[in-house]
mmCIF file of C-alpha atoms in Angstrom:
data_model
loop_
_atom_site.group_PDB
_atom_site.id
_atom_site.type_symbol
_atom_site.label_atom_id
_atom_site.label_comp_id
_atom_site.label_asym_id
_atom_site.label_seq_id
_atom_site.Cartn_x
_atom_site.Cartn_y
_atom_site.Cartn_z
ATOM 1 C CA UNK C 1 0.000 0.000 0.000
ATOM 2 C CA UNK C 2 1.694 3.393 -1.194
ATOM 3 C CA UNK C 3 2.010 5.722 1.391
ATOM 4 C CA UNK C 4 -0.208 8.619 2.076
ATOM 5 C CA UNK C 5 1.304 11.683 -0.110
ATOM 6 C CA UNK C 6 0.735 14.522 2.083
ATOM 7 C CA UNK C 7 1.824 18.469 0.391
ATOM 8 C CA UNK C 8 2.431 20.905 2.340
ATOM 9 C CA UNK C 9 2.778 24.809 1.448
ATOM 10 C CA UNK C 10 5.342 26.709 3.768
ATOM 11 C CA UNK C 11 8.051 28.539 4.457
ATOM 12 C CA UNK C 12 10.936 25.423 4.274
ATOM 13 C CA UNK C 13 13.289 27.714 6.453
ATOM 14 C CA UNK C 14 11.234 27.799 8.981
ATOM 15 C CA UNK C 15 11.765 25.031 12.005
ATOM 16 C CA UNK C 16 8.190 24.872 12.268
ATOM 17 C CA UNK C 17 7.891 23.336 9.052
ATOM 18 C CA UNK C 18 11.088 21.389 9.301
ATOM 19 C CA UNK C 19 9.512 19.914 12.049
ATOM 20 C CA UNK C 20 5.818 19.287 10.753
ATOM 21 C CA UNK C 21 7.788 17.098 8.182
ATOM 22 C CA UNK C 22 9.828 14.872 10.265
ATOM 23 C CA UNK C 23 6.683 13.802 12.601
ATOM 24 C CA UNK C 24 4.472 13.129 9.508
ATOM 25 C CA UNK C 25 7.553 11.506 8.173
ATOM 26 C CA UNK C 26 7.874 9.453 10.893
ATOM 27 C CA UNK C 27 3.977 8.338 10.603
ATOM 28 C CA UNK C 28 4.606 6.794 7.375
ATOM 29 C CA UNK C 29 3.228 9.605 5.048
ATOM 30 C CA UNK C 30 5.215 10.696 1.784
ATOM 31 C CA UNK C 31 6.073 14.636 2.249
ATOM 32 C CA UNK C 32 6.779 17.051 -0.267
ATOM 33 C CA UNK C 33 6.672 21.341 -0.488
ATOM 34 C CA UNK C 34 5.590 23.840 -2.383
ATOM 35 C CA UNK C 35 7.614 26.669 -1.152
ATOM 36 C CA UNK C 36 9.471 30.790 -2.096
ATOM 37 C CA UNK C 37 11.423 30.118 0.660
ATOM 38 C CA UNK C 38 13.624 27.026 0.501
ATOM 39 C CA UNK C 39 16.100 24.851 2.780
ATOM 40 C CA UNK C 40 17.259 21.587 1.968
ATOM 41 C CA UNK C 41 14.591 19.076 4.303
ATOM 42 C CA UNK C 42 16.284 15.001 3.779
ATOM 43 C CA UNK C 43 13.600 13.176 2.107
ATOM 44 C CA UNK C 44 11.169 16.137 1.248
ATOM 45 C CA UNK C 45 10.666 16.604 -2.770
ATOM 46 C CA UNK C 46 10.483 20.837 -2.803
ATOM 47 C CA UNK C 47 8.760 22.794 -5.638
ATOM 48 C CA UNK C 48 10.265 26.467 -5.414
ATOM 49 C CA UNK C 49 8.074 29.423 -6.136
ATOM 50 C CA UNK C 50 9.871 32.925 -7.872
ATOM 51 C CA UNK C 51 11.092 34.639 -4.182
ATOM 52 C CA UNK C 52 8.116 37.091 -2.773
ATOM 53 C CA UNK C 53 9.893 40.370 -1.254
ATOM 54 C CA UNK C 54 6.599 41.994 -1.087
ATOM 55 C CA UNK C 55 3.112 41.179 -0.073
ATOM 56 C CA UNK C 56 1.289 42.165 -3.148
ATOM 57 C CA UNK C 57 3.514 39.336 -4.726
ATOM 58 C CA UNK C 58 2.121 36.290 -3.370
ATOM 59 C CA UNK C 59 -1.056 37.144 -5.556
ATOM 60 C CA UNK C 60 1.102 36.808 -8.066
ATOM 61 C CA UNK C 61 2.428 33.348 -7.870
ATOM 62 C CA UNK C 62 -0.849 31.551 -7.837
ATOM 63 C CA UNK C 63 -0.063 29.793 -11.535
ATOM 64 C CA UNK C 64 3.463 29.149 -10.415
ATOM 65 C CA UNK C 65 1.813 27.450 -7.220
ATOM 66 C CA UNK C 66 -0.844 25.727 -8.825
ATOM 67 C CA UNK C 67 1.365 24.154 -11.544
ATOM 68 C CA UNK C 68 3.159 22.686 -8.734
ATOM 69 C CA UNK C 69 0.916 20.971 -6.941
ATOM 70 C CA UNK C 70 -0.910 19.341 -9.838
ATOM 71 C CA UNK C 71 2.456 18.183 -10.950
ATOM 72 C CA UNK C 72 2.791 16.414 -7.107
ATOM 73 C CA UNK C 73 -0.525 15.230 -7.079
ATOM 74 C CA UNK C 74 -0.823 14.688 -3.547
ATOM 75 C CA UNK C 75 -3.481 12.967 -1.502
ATOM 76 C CA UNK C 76 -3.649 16.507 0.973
ATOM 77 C CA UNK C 77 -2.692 19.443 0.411
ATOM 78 C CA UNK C 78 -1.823 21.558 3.687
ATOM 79 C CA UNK C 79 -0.547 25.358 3.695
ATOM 80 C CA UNK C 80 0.829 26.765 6.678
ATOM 81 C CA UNK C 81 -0.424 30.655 7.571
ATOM 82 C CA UNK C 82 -3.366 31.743 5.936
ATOM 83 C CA UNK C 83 -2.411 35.195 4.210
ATOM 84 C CA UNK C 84 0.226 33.565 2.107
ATOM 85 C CA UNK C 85 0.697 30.014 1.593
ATOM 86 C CA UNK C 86 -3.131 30.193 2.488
ATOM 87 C CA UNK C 87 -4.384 32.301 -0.310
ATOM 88 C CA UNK C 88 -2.045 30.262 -2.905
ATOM 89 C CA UNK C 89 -3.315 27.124 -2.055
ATOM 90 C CA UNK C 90 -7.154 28.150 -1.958
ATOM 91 C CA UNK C 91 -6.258 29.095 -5.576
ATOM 92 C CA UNK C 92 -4.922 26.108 -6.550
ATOM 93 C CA UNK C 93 -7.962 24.043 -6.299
ATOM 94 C CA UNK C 94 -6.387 20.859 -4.419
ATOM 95 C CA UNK C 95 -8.676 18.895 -2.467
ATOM 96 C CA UNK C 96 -9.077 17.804 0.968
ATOM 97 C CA UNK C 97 -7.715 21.289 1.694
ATOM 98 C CA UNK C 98 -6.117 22.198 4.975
ATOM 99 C CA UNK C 99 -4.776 25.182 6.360
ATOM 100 C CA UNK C 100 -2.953 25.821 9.704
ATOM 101 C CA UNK C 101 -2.994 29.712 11.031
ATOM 102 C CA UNK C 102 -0.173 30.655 12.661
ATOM 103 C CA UNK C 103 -0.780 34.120 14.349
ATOM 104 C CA UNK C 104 -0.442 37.454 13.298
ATOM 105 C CA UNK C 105 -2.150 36.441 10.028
ATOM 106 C CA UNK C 106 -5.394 36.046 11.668
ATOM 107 C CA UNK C 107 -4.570 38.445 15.183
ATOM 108 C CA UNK C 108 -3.279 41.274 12.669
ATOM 109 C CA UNK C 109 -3.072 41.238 9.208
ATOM 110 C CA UNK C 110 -6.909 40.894 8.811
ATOM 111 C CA UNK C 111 -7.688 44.281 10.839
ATOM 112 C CA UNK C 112 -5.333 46.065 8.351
ATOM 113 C CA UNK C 113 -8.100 47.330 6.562
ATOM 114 C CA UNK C 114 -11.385 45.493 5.017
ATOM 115 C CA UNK C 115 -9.697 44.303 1.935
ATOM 116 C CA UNK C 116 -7.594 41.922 4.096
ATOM 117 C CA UNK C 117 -10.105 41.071 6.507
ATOM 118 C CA UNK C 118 -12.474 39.916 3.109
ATOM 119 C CA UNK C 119 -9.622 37.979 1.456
ATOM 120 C CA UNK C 120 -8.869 36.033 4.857
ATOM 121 C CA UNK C 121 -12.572 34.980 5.105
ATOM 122 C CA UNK C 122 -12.369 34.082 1.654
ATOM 123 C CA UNK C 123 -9.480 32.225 1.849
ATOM 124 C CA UNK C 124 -10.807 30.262 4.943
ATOM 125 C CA UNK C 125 -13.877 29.624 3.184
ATOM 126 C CA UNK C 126 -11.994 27.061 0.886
ATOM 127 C CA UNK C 127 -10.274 24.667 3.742
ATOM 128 C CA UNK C 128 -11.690 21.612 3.965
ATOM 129 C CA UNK C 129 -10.363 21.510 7.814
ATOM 130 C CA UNK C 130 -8.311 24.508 9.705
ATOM 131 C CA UNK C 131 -6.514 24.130 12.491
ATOM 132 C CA UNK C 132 -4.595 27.344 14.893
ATOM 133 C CA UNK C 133 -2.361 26.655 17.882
ATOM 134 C CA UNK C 134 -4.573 28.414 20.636
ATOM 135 C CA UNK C 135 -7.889 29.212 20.963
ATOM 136 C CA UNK C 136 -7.747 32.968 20.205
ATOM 137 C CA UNK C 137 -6.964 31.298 16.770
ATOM 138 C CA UNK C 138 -9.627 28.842 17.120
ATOM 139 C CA UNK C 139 -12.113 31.883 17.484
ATOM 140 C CA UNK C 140 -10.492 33.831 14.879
ATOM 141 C CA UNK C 141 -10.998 31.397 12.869
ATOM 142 C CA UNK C 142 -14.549 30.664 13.041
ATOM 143 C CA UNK C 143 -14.965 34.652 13.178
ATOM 144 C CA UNK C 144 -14.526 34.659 9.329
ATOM 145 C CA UNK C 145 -17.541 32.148 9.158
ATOM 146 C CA UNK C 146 -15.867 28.849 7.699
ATOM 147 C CA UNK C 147 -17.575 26.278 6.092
ATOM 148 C CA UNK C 148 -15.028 23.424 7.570
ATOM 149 C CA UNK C 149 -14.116 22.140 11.255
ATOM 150 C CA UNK C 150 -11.624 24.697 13.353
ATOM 151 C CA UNK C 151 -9.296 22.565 15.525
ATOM 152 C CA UNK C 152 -6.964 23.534 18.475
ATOM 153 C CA UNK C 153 -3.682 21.547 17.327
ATOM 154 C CA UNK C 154 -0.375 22.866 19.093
ATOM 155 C CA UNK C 155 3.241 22.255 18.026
ATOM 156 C CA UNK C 156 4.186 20.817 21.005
ATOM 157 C CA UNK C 157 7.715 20.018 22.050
ATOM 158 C CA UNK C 158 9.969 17.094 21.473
ATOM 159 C CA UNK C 159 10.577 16.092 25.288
ATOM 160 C CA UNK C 160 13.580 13.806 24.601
ATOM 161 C CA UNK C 161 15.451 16.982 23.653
ATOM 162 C CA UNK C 162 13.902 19.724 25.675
ATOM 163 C CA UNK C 163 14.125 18.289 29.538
ATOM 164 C CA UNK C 164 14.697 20.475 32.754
ATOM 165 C CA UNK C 165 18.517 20.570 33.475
ATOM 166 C CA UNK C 166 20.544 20.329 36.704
ATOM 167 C CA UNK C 167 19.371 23.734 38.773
ATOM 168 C CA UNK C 168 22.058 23.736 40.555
ATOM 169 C CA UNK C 169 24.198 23.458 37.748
ATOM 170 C CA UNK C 170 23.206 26.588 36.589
ATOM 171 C CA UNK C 171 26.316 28.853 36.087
ATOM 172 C CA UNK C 172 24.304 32.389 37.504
ATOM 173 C CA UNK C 173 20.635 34.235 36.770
ATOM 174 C CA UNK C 174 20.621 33.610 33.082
ATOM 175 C CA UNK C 175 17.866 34.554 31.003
ATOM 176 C CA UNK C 176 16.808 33.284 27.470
ATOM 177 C CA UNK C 177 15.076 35.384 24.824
ATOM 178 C CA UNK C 178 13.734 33.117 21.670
ATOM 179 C CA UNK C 179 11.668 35.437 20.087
ATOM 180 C CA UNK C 180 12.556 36.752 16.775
ATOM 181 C CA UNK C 181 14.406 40.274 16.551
ATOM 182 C CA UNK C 182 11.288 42.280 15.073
ATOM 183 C CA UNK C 183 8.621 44.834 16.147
ATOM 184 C CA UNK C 184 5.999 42.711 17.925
ATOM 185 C CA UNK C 185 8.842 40.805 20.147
ATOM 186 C CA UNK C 186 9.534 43.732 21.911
ATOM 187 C CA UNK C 187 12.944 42.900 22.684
ATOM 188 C CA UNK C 188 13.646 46.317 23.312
ATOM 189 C CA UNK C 189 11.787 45.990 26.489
ATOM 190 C CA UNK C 190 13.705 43.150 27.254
ATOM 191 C CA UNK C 191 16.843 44.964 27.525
ATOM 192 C CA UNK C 192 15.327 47.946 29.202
ATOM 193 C CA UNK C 193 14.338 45.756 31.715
ATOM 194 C CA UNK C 194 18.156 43.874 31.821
ATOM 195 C CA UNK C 195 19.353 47.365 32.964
ATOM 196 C CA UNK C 196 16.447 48.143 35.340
ATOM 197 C CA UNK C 197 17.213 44.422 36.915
ATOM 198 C CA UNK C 198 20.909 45.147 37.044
ATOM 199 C CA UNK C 199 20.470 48.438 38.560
ATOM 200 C CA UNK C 200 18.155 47.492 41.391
ATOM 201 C CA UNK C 201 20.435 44.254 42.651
ATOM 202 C CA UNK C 202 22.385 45.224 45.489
ATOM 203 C CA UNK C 203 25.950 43.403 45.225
ATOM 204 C CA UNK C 204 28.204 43.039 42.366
ATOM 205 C CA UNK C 205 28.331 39.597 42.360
ATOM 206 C CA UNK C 206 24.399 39.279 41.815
ATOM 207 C CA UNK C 207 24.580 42.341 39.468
ATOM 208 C CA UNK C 208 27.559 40.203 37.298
ATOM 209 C CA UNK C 209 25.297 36.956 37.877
ATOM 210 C CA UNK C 210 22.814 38.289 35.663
ATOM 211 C CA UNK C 211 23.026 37.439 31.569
ATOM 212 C CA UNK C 212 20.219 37.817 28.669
ATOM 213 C CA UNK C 213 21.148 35.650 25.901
ATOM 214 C CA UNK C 214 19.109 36.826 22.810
ATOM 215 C CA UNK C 215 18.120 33.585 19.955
ATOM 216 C CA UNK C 216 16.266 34.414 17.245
ATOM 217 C CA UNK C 217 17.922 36.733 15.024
ATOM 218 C CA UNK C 218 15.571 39.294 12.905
ATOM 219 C CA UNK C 219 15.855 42.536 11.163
ATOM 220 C CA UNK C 220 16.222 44.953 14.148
ATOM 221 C CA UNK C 221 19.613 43.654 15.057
ATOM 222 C CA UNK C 222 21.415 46.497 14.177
ATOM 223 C CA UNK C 223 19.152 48.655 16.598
ATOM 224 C CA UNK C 224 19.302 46.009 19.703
ATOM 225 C CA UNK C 225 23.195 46.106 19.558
ATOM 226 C CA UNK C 226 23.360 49.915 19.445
ATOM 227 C CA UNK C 227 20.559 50.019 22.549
ATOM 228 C CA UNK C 228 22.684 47.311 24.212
ATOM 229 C CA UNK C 229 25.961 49.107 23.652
ATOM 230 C CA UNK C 230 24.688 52.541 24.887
ATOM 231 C CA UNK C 231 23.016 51.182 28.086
ATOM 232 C CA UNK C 232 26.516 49.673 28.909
ATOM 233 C CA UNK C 233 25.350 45.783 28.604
ATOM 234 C CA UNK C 234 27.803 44.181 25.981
ATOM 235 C CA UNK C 235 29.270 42.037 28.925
ATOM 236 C CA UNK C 236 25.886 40.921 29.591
ATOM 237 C CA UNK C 237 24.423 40.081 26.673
ATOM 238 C CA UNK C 238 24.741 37.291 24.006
ATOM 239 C CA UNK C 239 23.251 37.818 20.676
ATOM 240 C CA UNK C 240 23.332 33.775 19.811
ATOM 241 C CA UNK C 241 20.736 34.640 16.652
ATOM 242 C CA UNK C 242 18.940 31.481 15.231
ATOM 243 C CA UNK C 243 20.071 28.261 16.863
ATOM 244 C CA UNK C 244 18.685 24.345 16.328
ATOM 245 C CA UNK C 245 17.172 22.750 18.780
ATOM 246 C CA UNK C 246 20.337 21.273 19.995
ATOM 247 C CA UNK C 247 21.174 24.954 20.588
ATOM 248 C CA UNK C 248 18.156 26.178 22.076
ATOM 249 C CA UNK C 249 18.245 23.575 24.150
ATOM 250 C CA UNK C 250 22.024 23.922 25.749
ATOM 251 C CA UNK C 251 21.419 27.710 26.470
ATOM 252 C CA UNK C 252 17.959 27.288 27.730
ATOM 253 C CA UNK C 253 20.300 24.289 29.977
ATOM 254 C CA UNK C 254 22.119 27.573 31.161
ATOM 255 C CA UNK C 255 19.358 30.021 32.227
ATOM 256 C CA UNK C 256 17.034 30.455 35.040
ATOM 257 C CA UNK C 257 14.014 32.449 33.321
ATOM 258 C CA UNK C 258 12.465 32.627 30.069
ATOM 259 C CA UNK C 259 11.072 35.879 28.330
ATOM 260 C CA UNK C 260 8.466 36.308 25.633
ATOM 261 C CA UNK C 261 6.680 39.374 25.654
ATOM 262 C CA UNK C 262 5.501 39.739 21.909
ATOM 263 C CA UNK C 263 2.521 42.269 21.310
ATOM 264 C CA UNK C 264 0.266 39.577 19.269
ATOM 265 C CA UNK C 265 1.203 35.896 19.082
ATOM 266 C CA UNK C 266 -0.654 32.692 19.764
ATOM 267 C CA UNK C 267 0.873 29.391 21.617
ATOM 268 C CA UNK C 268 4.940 30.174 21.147
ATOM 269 C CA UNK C 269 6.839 26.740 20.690
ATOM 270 C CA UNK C 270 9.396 28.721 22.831
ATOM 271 C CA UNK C 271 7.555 29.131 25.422
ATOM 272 C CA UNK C 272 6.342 25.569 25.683
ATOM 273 C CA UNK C 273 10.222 24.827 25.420
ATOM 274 C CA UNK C 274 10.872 26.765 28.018
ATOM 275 C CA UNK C 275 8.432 25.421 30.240
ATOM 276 C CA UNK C 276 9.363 21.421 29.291
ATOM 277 C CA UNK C 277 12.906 22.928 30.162
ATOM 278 C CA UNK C 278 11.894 23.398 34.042
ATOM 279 C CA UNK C 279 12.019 27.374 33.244
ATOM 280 C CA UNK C 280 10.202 30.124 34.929
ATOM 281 C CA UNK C 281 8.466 32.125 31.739
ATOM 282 C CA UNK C 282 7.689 36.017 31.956
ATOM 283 C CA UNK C 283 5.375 36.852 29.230
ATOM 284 C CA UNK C 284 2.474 39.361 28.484
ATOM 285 C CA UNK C 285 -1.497 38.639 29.224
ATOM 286 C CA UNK C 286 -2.430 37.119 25.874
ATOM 287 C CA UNK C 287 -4.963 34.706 25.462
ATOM 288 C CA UNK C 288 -2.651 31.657 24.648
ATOM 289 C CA UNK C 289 0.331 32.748 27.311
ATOM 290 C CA UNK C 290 -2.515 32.709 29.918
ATOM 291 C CA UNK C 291 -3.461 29.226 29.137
ATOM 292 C CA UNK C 292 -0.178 28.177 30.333
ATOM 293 C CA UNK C 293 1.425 30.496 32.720
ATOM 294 C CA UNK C 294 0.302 31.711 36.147
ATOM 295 C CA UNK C 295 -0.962 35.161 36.097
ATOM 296 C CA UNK C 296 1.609 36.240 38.216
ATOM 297 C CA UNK C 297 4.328 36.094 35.520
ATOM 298 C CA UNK C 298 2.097 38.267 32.959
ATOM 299 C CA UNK C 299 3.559 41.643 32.523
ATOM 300 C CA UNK C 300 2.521 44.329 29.586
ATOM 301 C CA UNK C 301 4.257 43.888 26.478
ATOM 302 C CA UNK C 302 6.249 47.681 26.231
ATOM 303 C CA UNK C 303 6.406 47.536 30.528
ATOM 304 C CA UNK C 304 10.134 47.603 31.275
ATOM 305 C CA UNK C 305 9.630 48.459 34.561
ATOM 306 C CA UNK C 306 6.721 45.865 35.330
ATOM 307 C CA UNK C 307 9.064 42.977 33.414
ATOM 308 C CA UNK C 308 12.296 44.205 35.535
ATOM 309 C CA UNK C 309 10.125 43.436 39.094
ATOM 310 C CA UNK C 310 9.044 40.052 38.072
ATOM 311 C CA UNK C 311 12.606 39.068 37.245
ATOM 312 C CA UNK C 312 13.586 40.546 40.004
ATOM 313 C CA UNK C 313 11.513 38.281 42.290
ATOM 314 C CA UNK C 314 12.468 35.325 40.263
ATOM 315 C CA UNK C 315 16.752 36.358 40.734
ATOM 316 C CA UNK C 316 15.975 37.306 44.712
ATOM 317 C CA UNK C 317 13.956 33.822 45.041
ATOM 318 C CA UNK C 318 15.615 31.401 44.127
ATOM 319 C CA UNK C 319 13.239 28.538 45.418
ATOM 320 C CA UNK C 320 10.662 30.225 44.233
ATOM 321 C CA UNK C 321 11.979 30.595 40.262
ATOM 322 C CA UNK C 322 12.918 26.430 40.806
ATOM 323 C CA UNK C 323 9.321 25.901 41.932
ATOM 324 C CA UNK C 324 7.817 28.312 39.124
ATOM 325 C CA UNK C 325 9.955 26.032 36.230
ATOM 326 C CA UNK C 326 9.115 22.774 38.231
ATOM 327 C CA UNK C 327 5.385 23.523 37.900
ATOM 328 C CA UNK C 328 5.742 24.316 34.184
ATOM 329 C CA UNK C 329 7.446 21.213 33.244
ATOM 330 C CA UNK C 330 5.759 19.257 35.232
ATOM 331 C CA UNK C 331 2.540 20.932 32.733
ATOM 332 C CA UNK C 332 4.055 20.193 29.768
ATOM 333 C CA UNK C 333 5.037 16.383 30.477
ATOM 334 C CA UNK C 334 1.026 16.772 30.747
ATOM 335 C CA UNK C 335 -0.360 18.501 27.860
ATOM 336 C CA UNK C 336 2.616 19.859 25.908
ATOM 337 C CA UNK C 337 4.128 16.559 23.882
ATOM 338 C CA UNK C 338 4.735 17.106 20.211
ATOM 339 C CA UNK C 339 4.268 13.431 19.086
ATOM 340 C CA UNK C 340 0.756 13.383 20.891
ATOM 341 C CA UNK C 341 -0.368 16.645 18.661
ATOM 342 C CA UNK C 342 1.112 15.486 15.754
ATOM 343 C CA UNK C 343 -0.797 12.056 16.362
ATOM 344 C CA UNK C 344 -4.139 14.418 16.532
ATOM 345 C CA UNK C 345 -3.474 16.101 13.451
ATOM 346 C CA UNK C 346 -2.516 12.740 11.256
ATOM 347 C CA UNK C 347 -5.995 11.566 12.923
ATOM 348 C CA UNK C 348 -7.784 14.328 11.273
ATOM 349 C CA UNK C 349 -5.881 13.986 7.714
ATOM 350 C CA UNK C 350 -7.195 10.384 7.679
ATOM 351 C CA UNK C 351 -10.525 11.648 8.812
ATOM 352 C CA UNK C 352 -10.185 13.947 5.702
ATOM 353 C CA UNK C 353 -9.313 10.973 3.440
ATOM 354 C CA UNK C 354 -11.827 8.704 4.569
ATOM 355 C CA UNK C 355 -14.660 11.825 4.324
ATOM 356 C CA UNK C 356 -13.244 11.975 0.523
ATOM 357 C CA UNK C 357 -13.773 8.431 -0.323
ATOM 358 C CA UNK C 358 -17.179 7.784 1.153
ATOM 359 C CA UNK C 359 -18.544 10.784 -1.238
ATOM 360 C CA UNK C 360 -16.857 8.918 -4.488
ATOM 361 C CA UNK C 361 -18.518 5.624 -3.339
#
């Protein structure tokens, strides 16, 4: 019996993707990518669209994309965030249709002004199933009236690799940053509030305890080494840009607290890292961070001040940081494993399949 060939439309740089084709992969189905961004995946046959440097453009590669995926012929076809790969894919006419939103392009980009919002709703109209990482997505979703199921899938977190390390083996008050190095991140804040922490410890040797170590990389680099430089933190800061997972994983081994404090965003995959890692996580009062995190550890997104005091608690408590990451991995070991979402979601692509075939019969 040939395998089940599953397409999927997405950015192939992306570790999201990367990693949405390894677990299917590893389920037995037959992967392959229609992509404008690509990165070599083993074992994933990529179609690559003309680049897209500007929005406008991705209405413009809908033969391109369509011409691809007839020429795969796949069982599913599956894009990955709705304003993009989305739109292409509703244009190219494969059936069972899936799409998976990923965050600002149903938080954001539909509010931009009516033209988006009806070309979202439009584009959502055509899925045969849609699925967003938190239920703010969920409700998005079904905000633009869909015709097809809206299902809470997460992306989890491989727990052989991301595993709470030796607390006491932590070298000082170390503090990881994943988020990406643009606007809604705010890592600005993040370094505002490095200095405020700094600044209110009362010996040196807590004061040189303390490190941010910045992952990510994005287009405001430039501007986060000039803020770091002027507010005297070189010493204490680590711009590490975008790591693996190995990576991730050995500085997140290193730190004592997690930040995410992004404007808009649904369920982060760092932040469920974080957690699995037996981390503390300070992060603003959306919708999908509350779901996870104790209110306590909610601070405004732009709040330097606010995010300084609560990892100021954390650095002058230490039992009380080692509790906070002990409840949050002890959460994820719950509700957060990757290979128990990705079991939901090829669930729902046979579901798809087996809808399909009872119609022909």
């Amino acid at each position: 019996m040939r395998p089940i060939h599953l397409c999927l439309l997405g950015d192939a740089t992306s570790p999201h993707i990367q990693r949405w084709t390894r677990e299917m992969m590893a389920r037995g189905y037959r992967v392959s990518l229609v992509t404008a961004r690509p990165a070599p995946i083993d074992g994933v046959q990529q179609q690559v669209l003309r680049p897209v440097r500007r929005s406008v453009q991705w209405l413009l590669r809908t033969s391109e994309a369509r011409r691809a995926v007839r020429s795969l012929a796949p069982d599913i076809v599956h894009a990955h965030y709705t304003t993009s790969y989305g739109y292409l894919a509703a244009r190219c006419g494969g059936r069972p249709l899936v799409m998976t939103a990923w965050g600002s392009d149903l938080l954001v980009t539909p509010h931009r002004n009516p033209w988006m919002r009806w070309l979202t709703g439009w584009t959502l109209r055509q899925a045969d199933l849609i699925t967003g990482d938190s239920q703010s997505l969920v409700d998005a979703a079904l905000g633009h009236r869909p015709r097809a199921a809206v299902h809470c899938i997460h992306w989890g977190v491989d727990l052989s690799r991301f595993a709470p390390a030796d607390w006491n083996a932590k070298p000082g008050f170390e503090i990881a940053s994943l988020r990406a190095w643009e606007p809604n991140y705010n890592i600005p804040a993040i370094i505002d509030a490095l200095a405020r922490l700094r600044a209110q410890l009362a010996s040196p040797q807590a004061r040189a305890s303390v490190h941010l170590h910045l992952l990510g990389g994005g287009s405001m680099e430039a501007a986060l080494r000039a803020q770091v430089a002027q507010t005297g933190l070189t010493d204490a800061v680590t711009f590490h840009g975008r790591l693996d997972d190995a990576g991730m994983a050995r500085v997140l081994a290193r730190c004592k607290v997690s930040v995410s404090v992004p404007e808009q965003d649904a369920t982060s995959v760092s932040v469920l890292e974080s957690m699995a890692c037996g981390l503390p996580v300070v992060a603003t009062p959306l919708q999908a961070n509350a779901h996870w995190l104790p209110a306590r550890w909610l601070v405004p997104a732009h709040d330097g001040p606010a995010l300084a005091q609560a990892l100021l608690a954390l650095a002058q408590d230490d039992a009380l940081a080692r509790q906070a990451g002990q409840h949050n991995a002890q959460r994820i070991q719950r509700e957060g494993d990757r290979a128990t979402q990705m079991d939901r979601m090829a669930a729902l692509y046979r579901g798809l399949l087996q809808a399909g075939s009872q119609k022909n019969d």
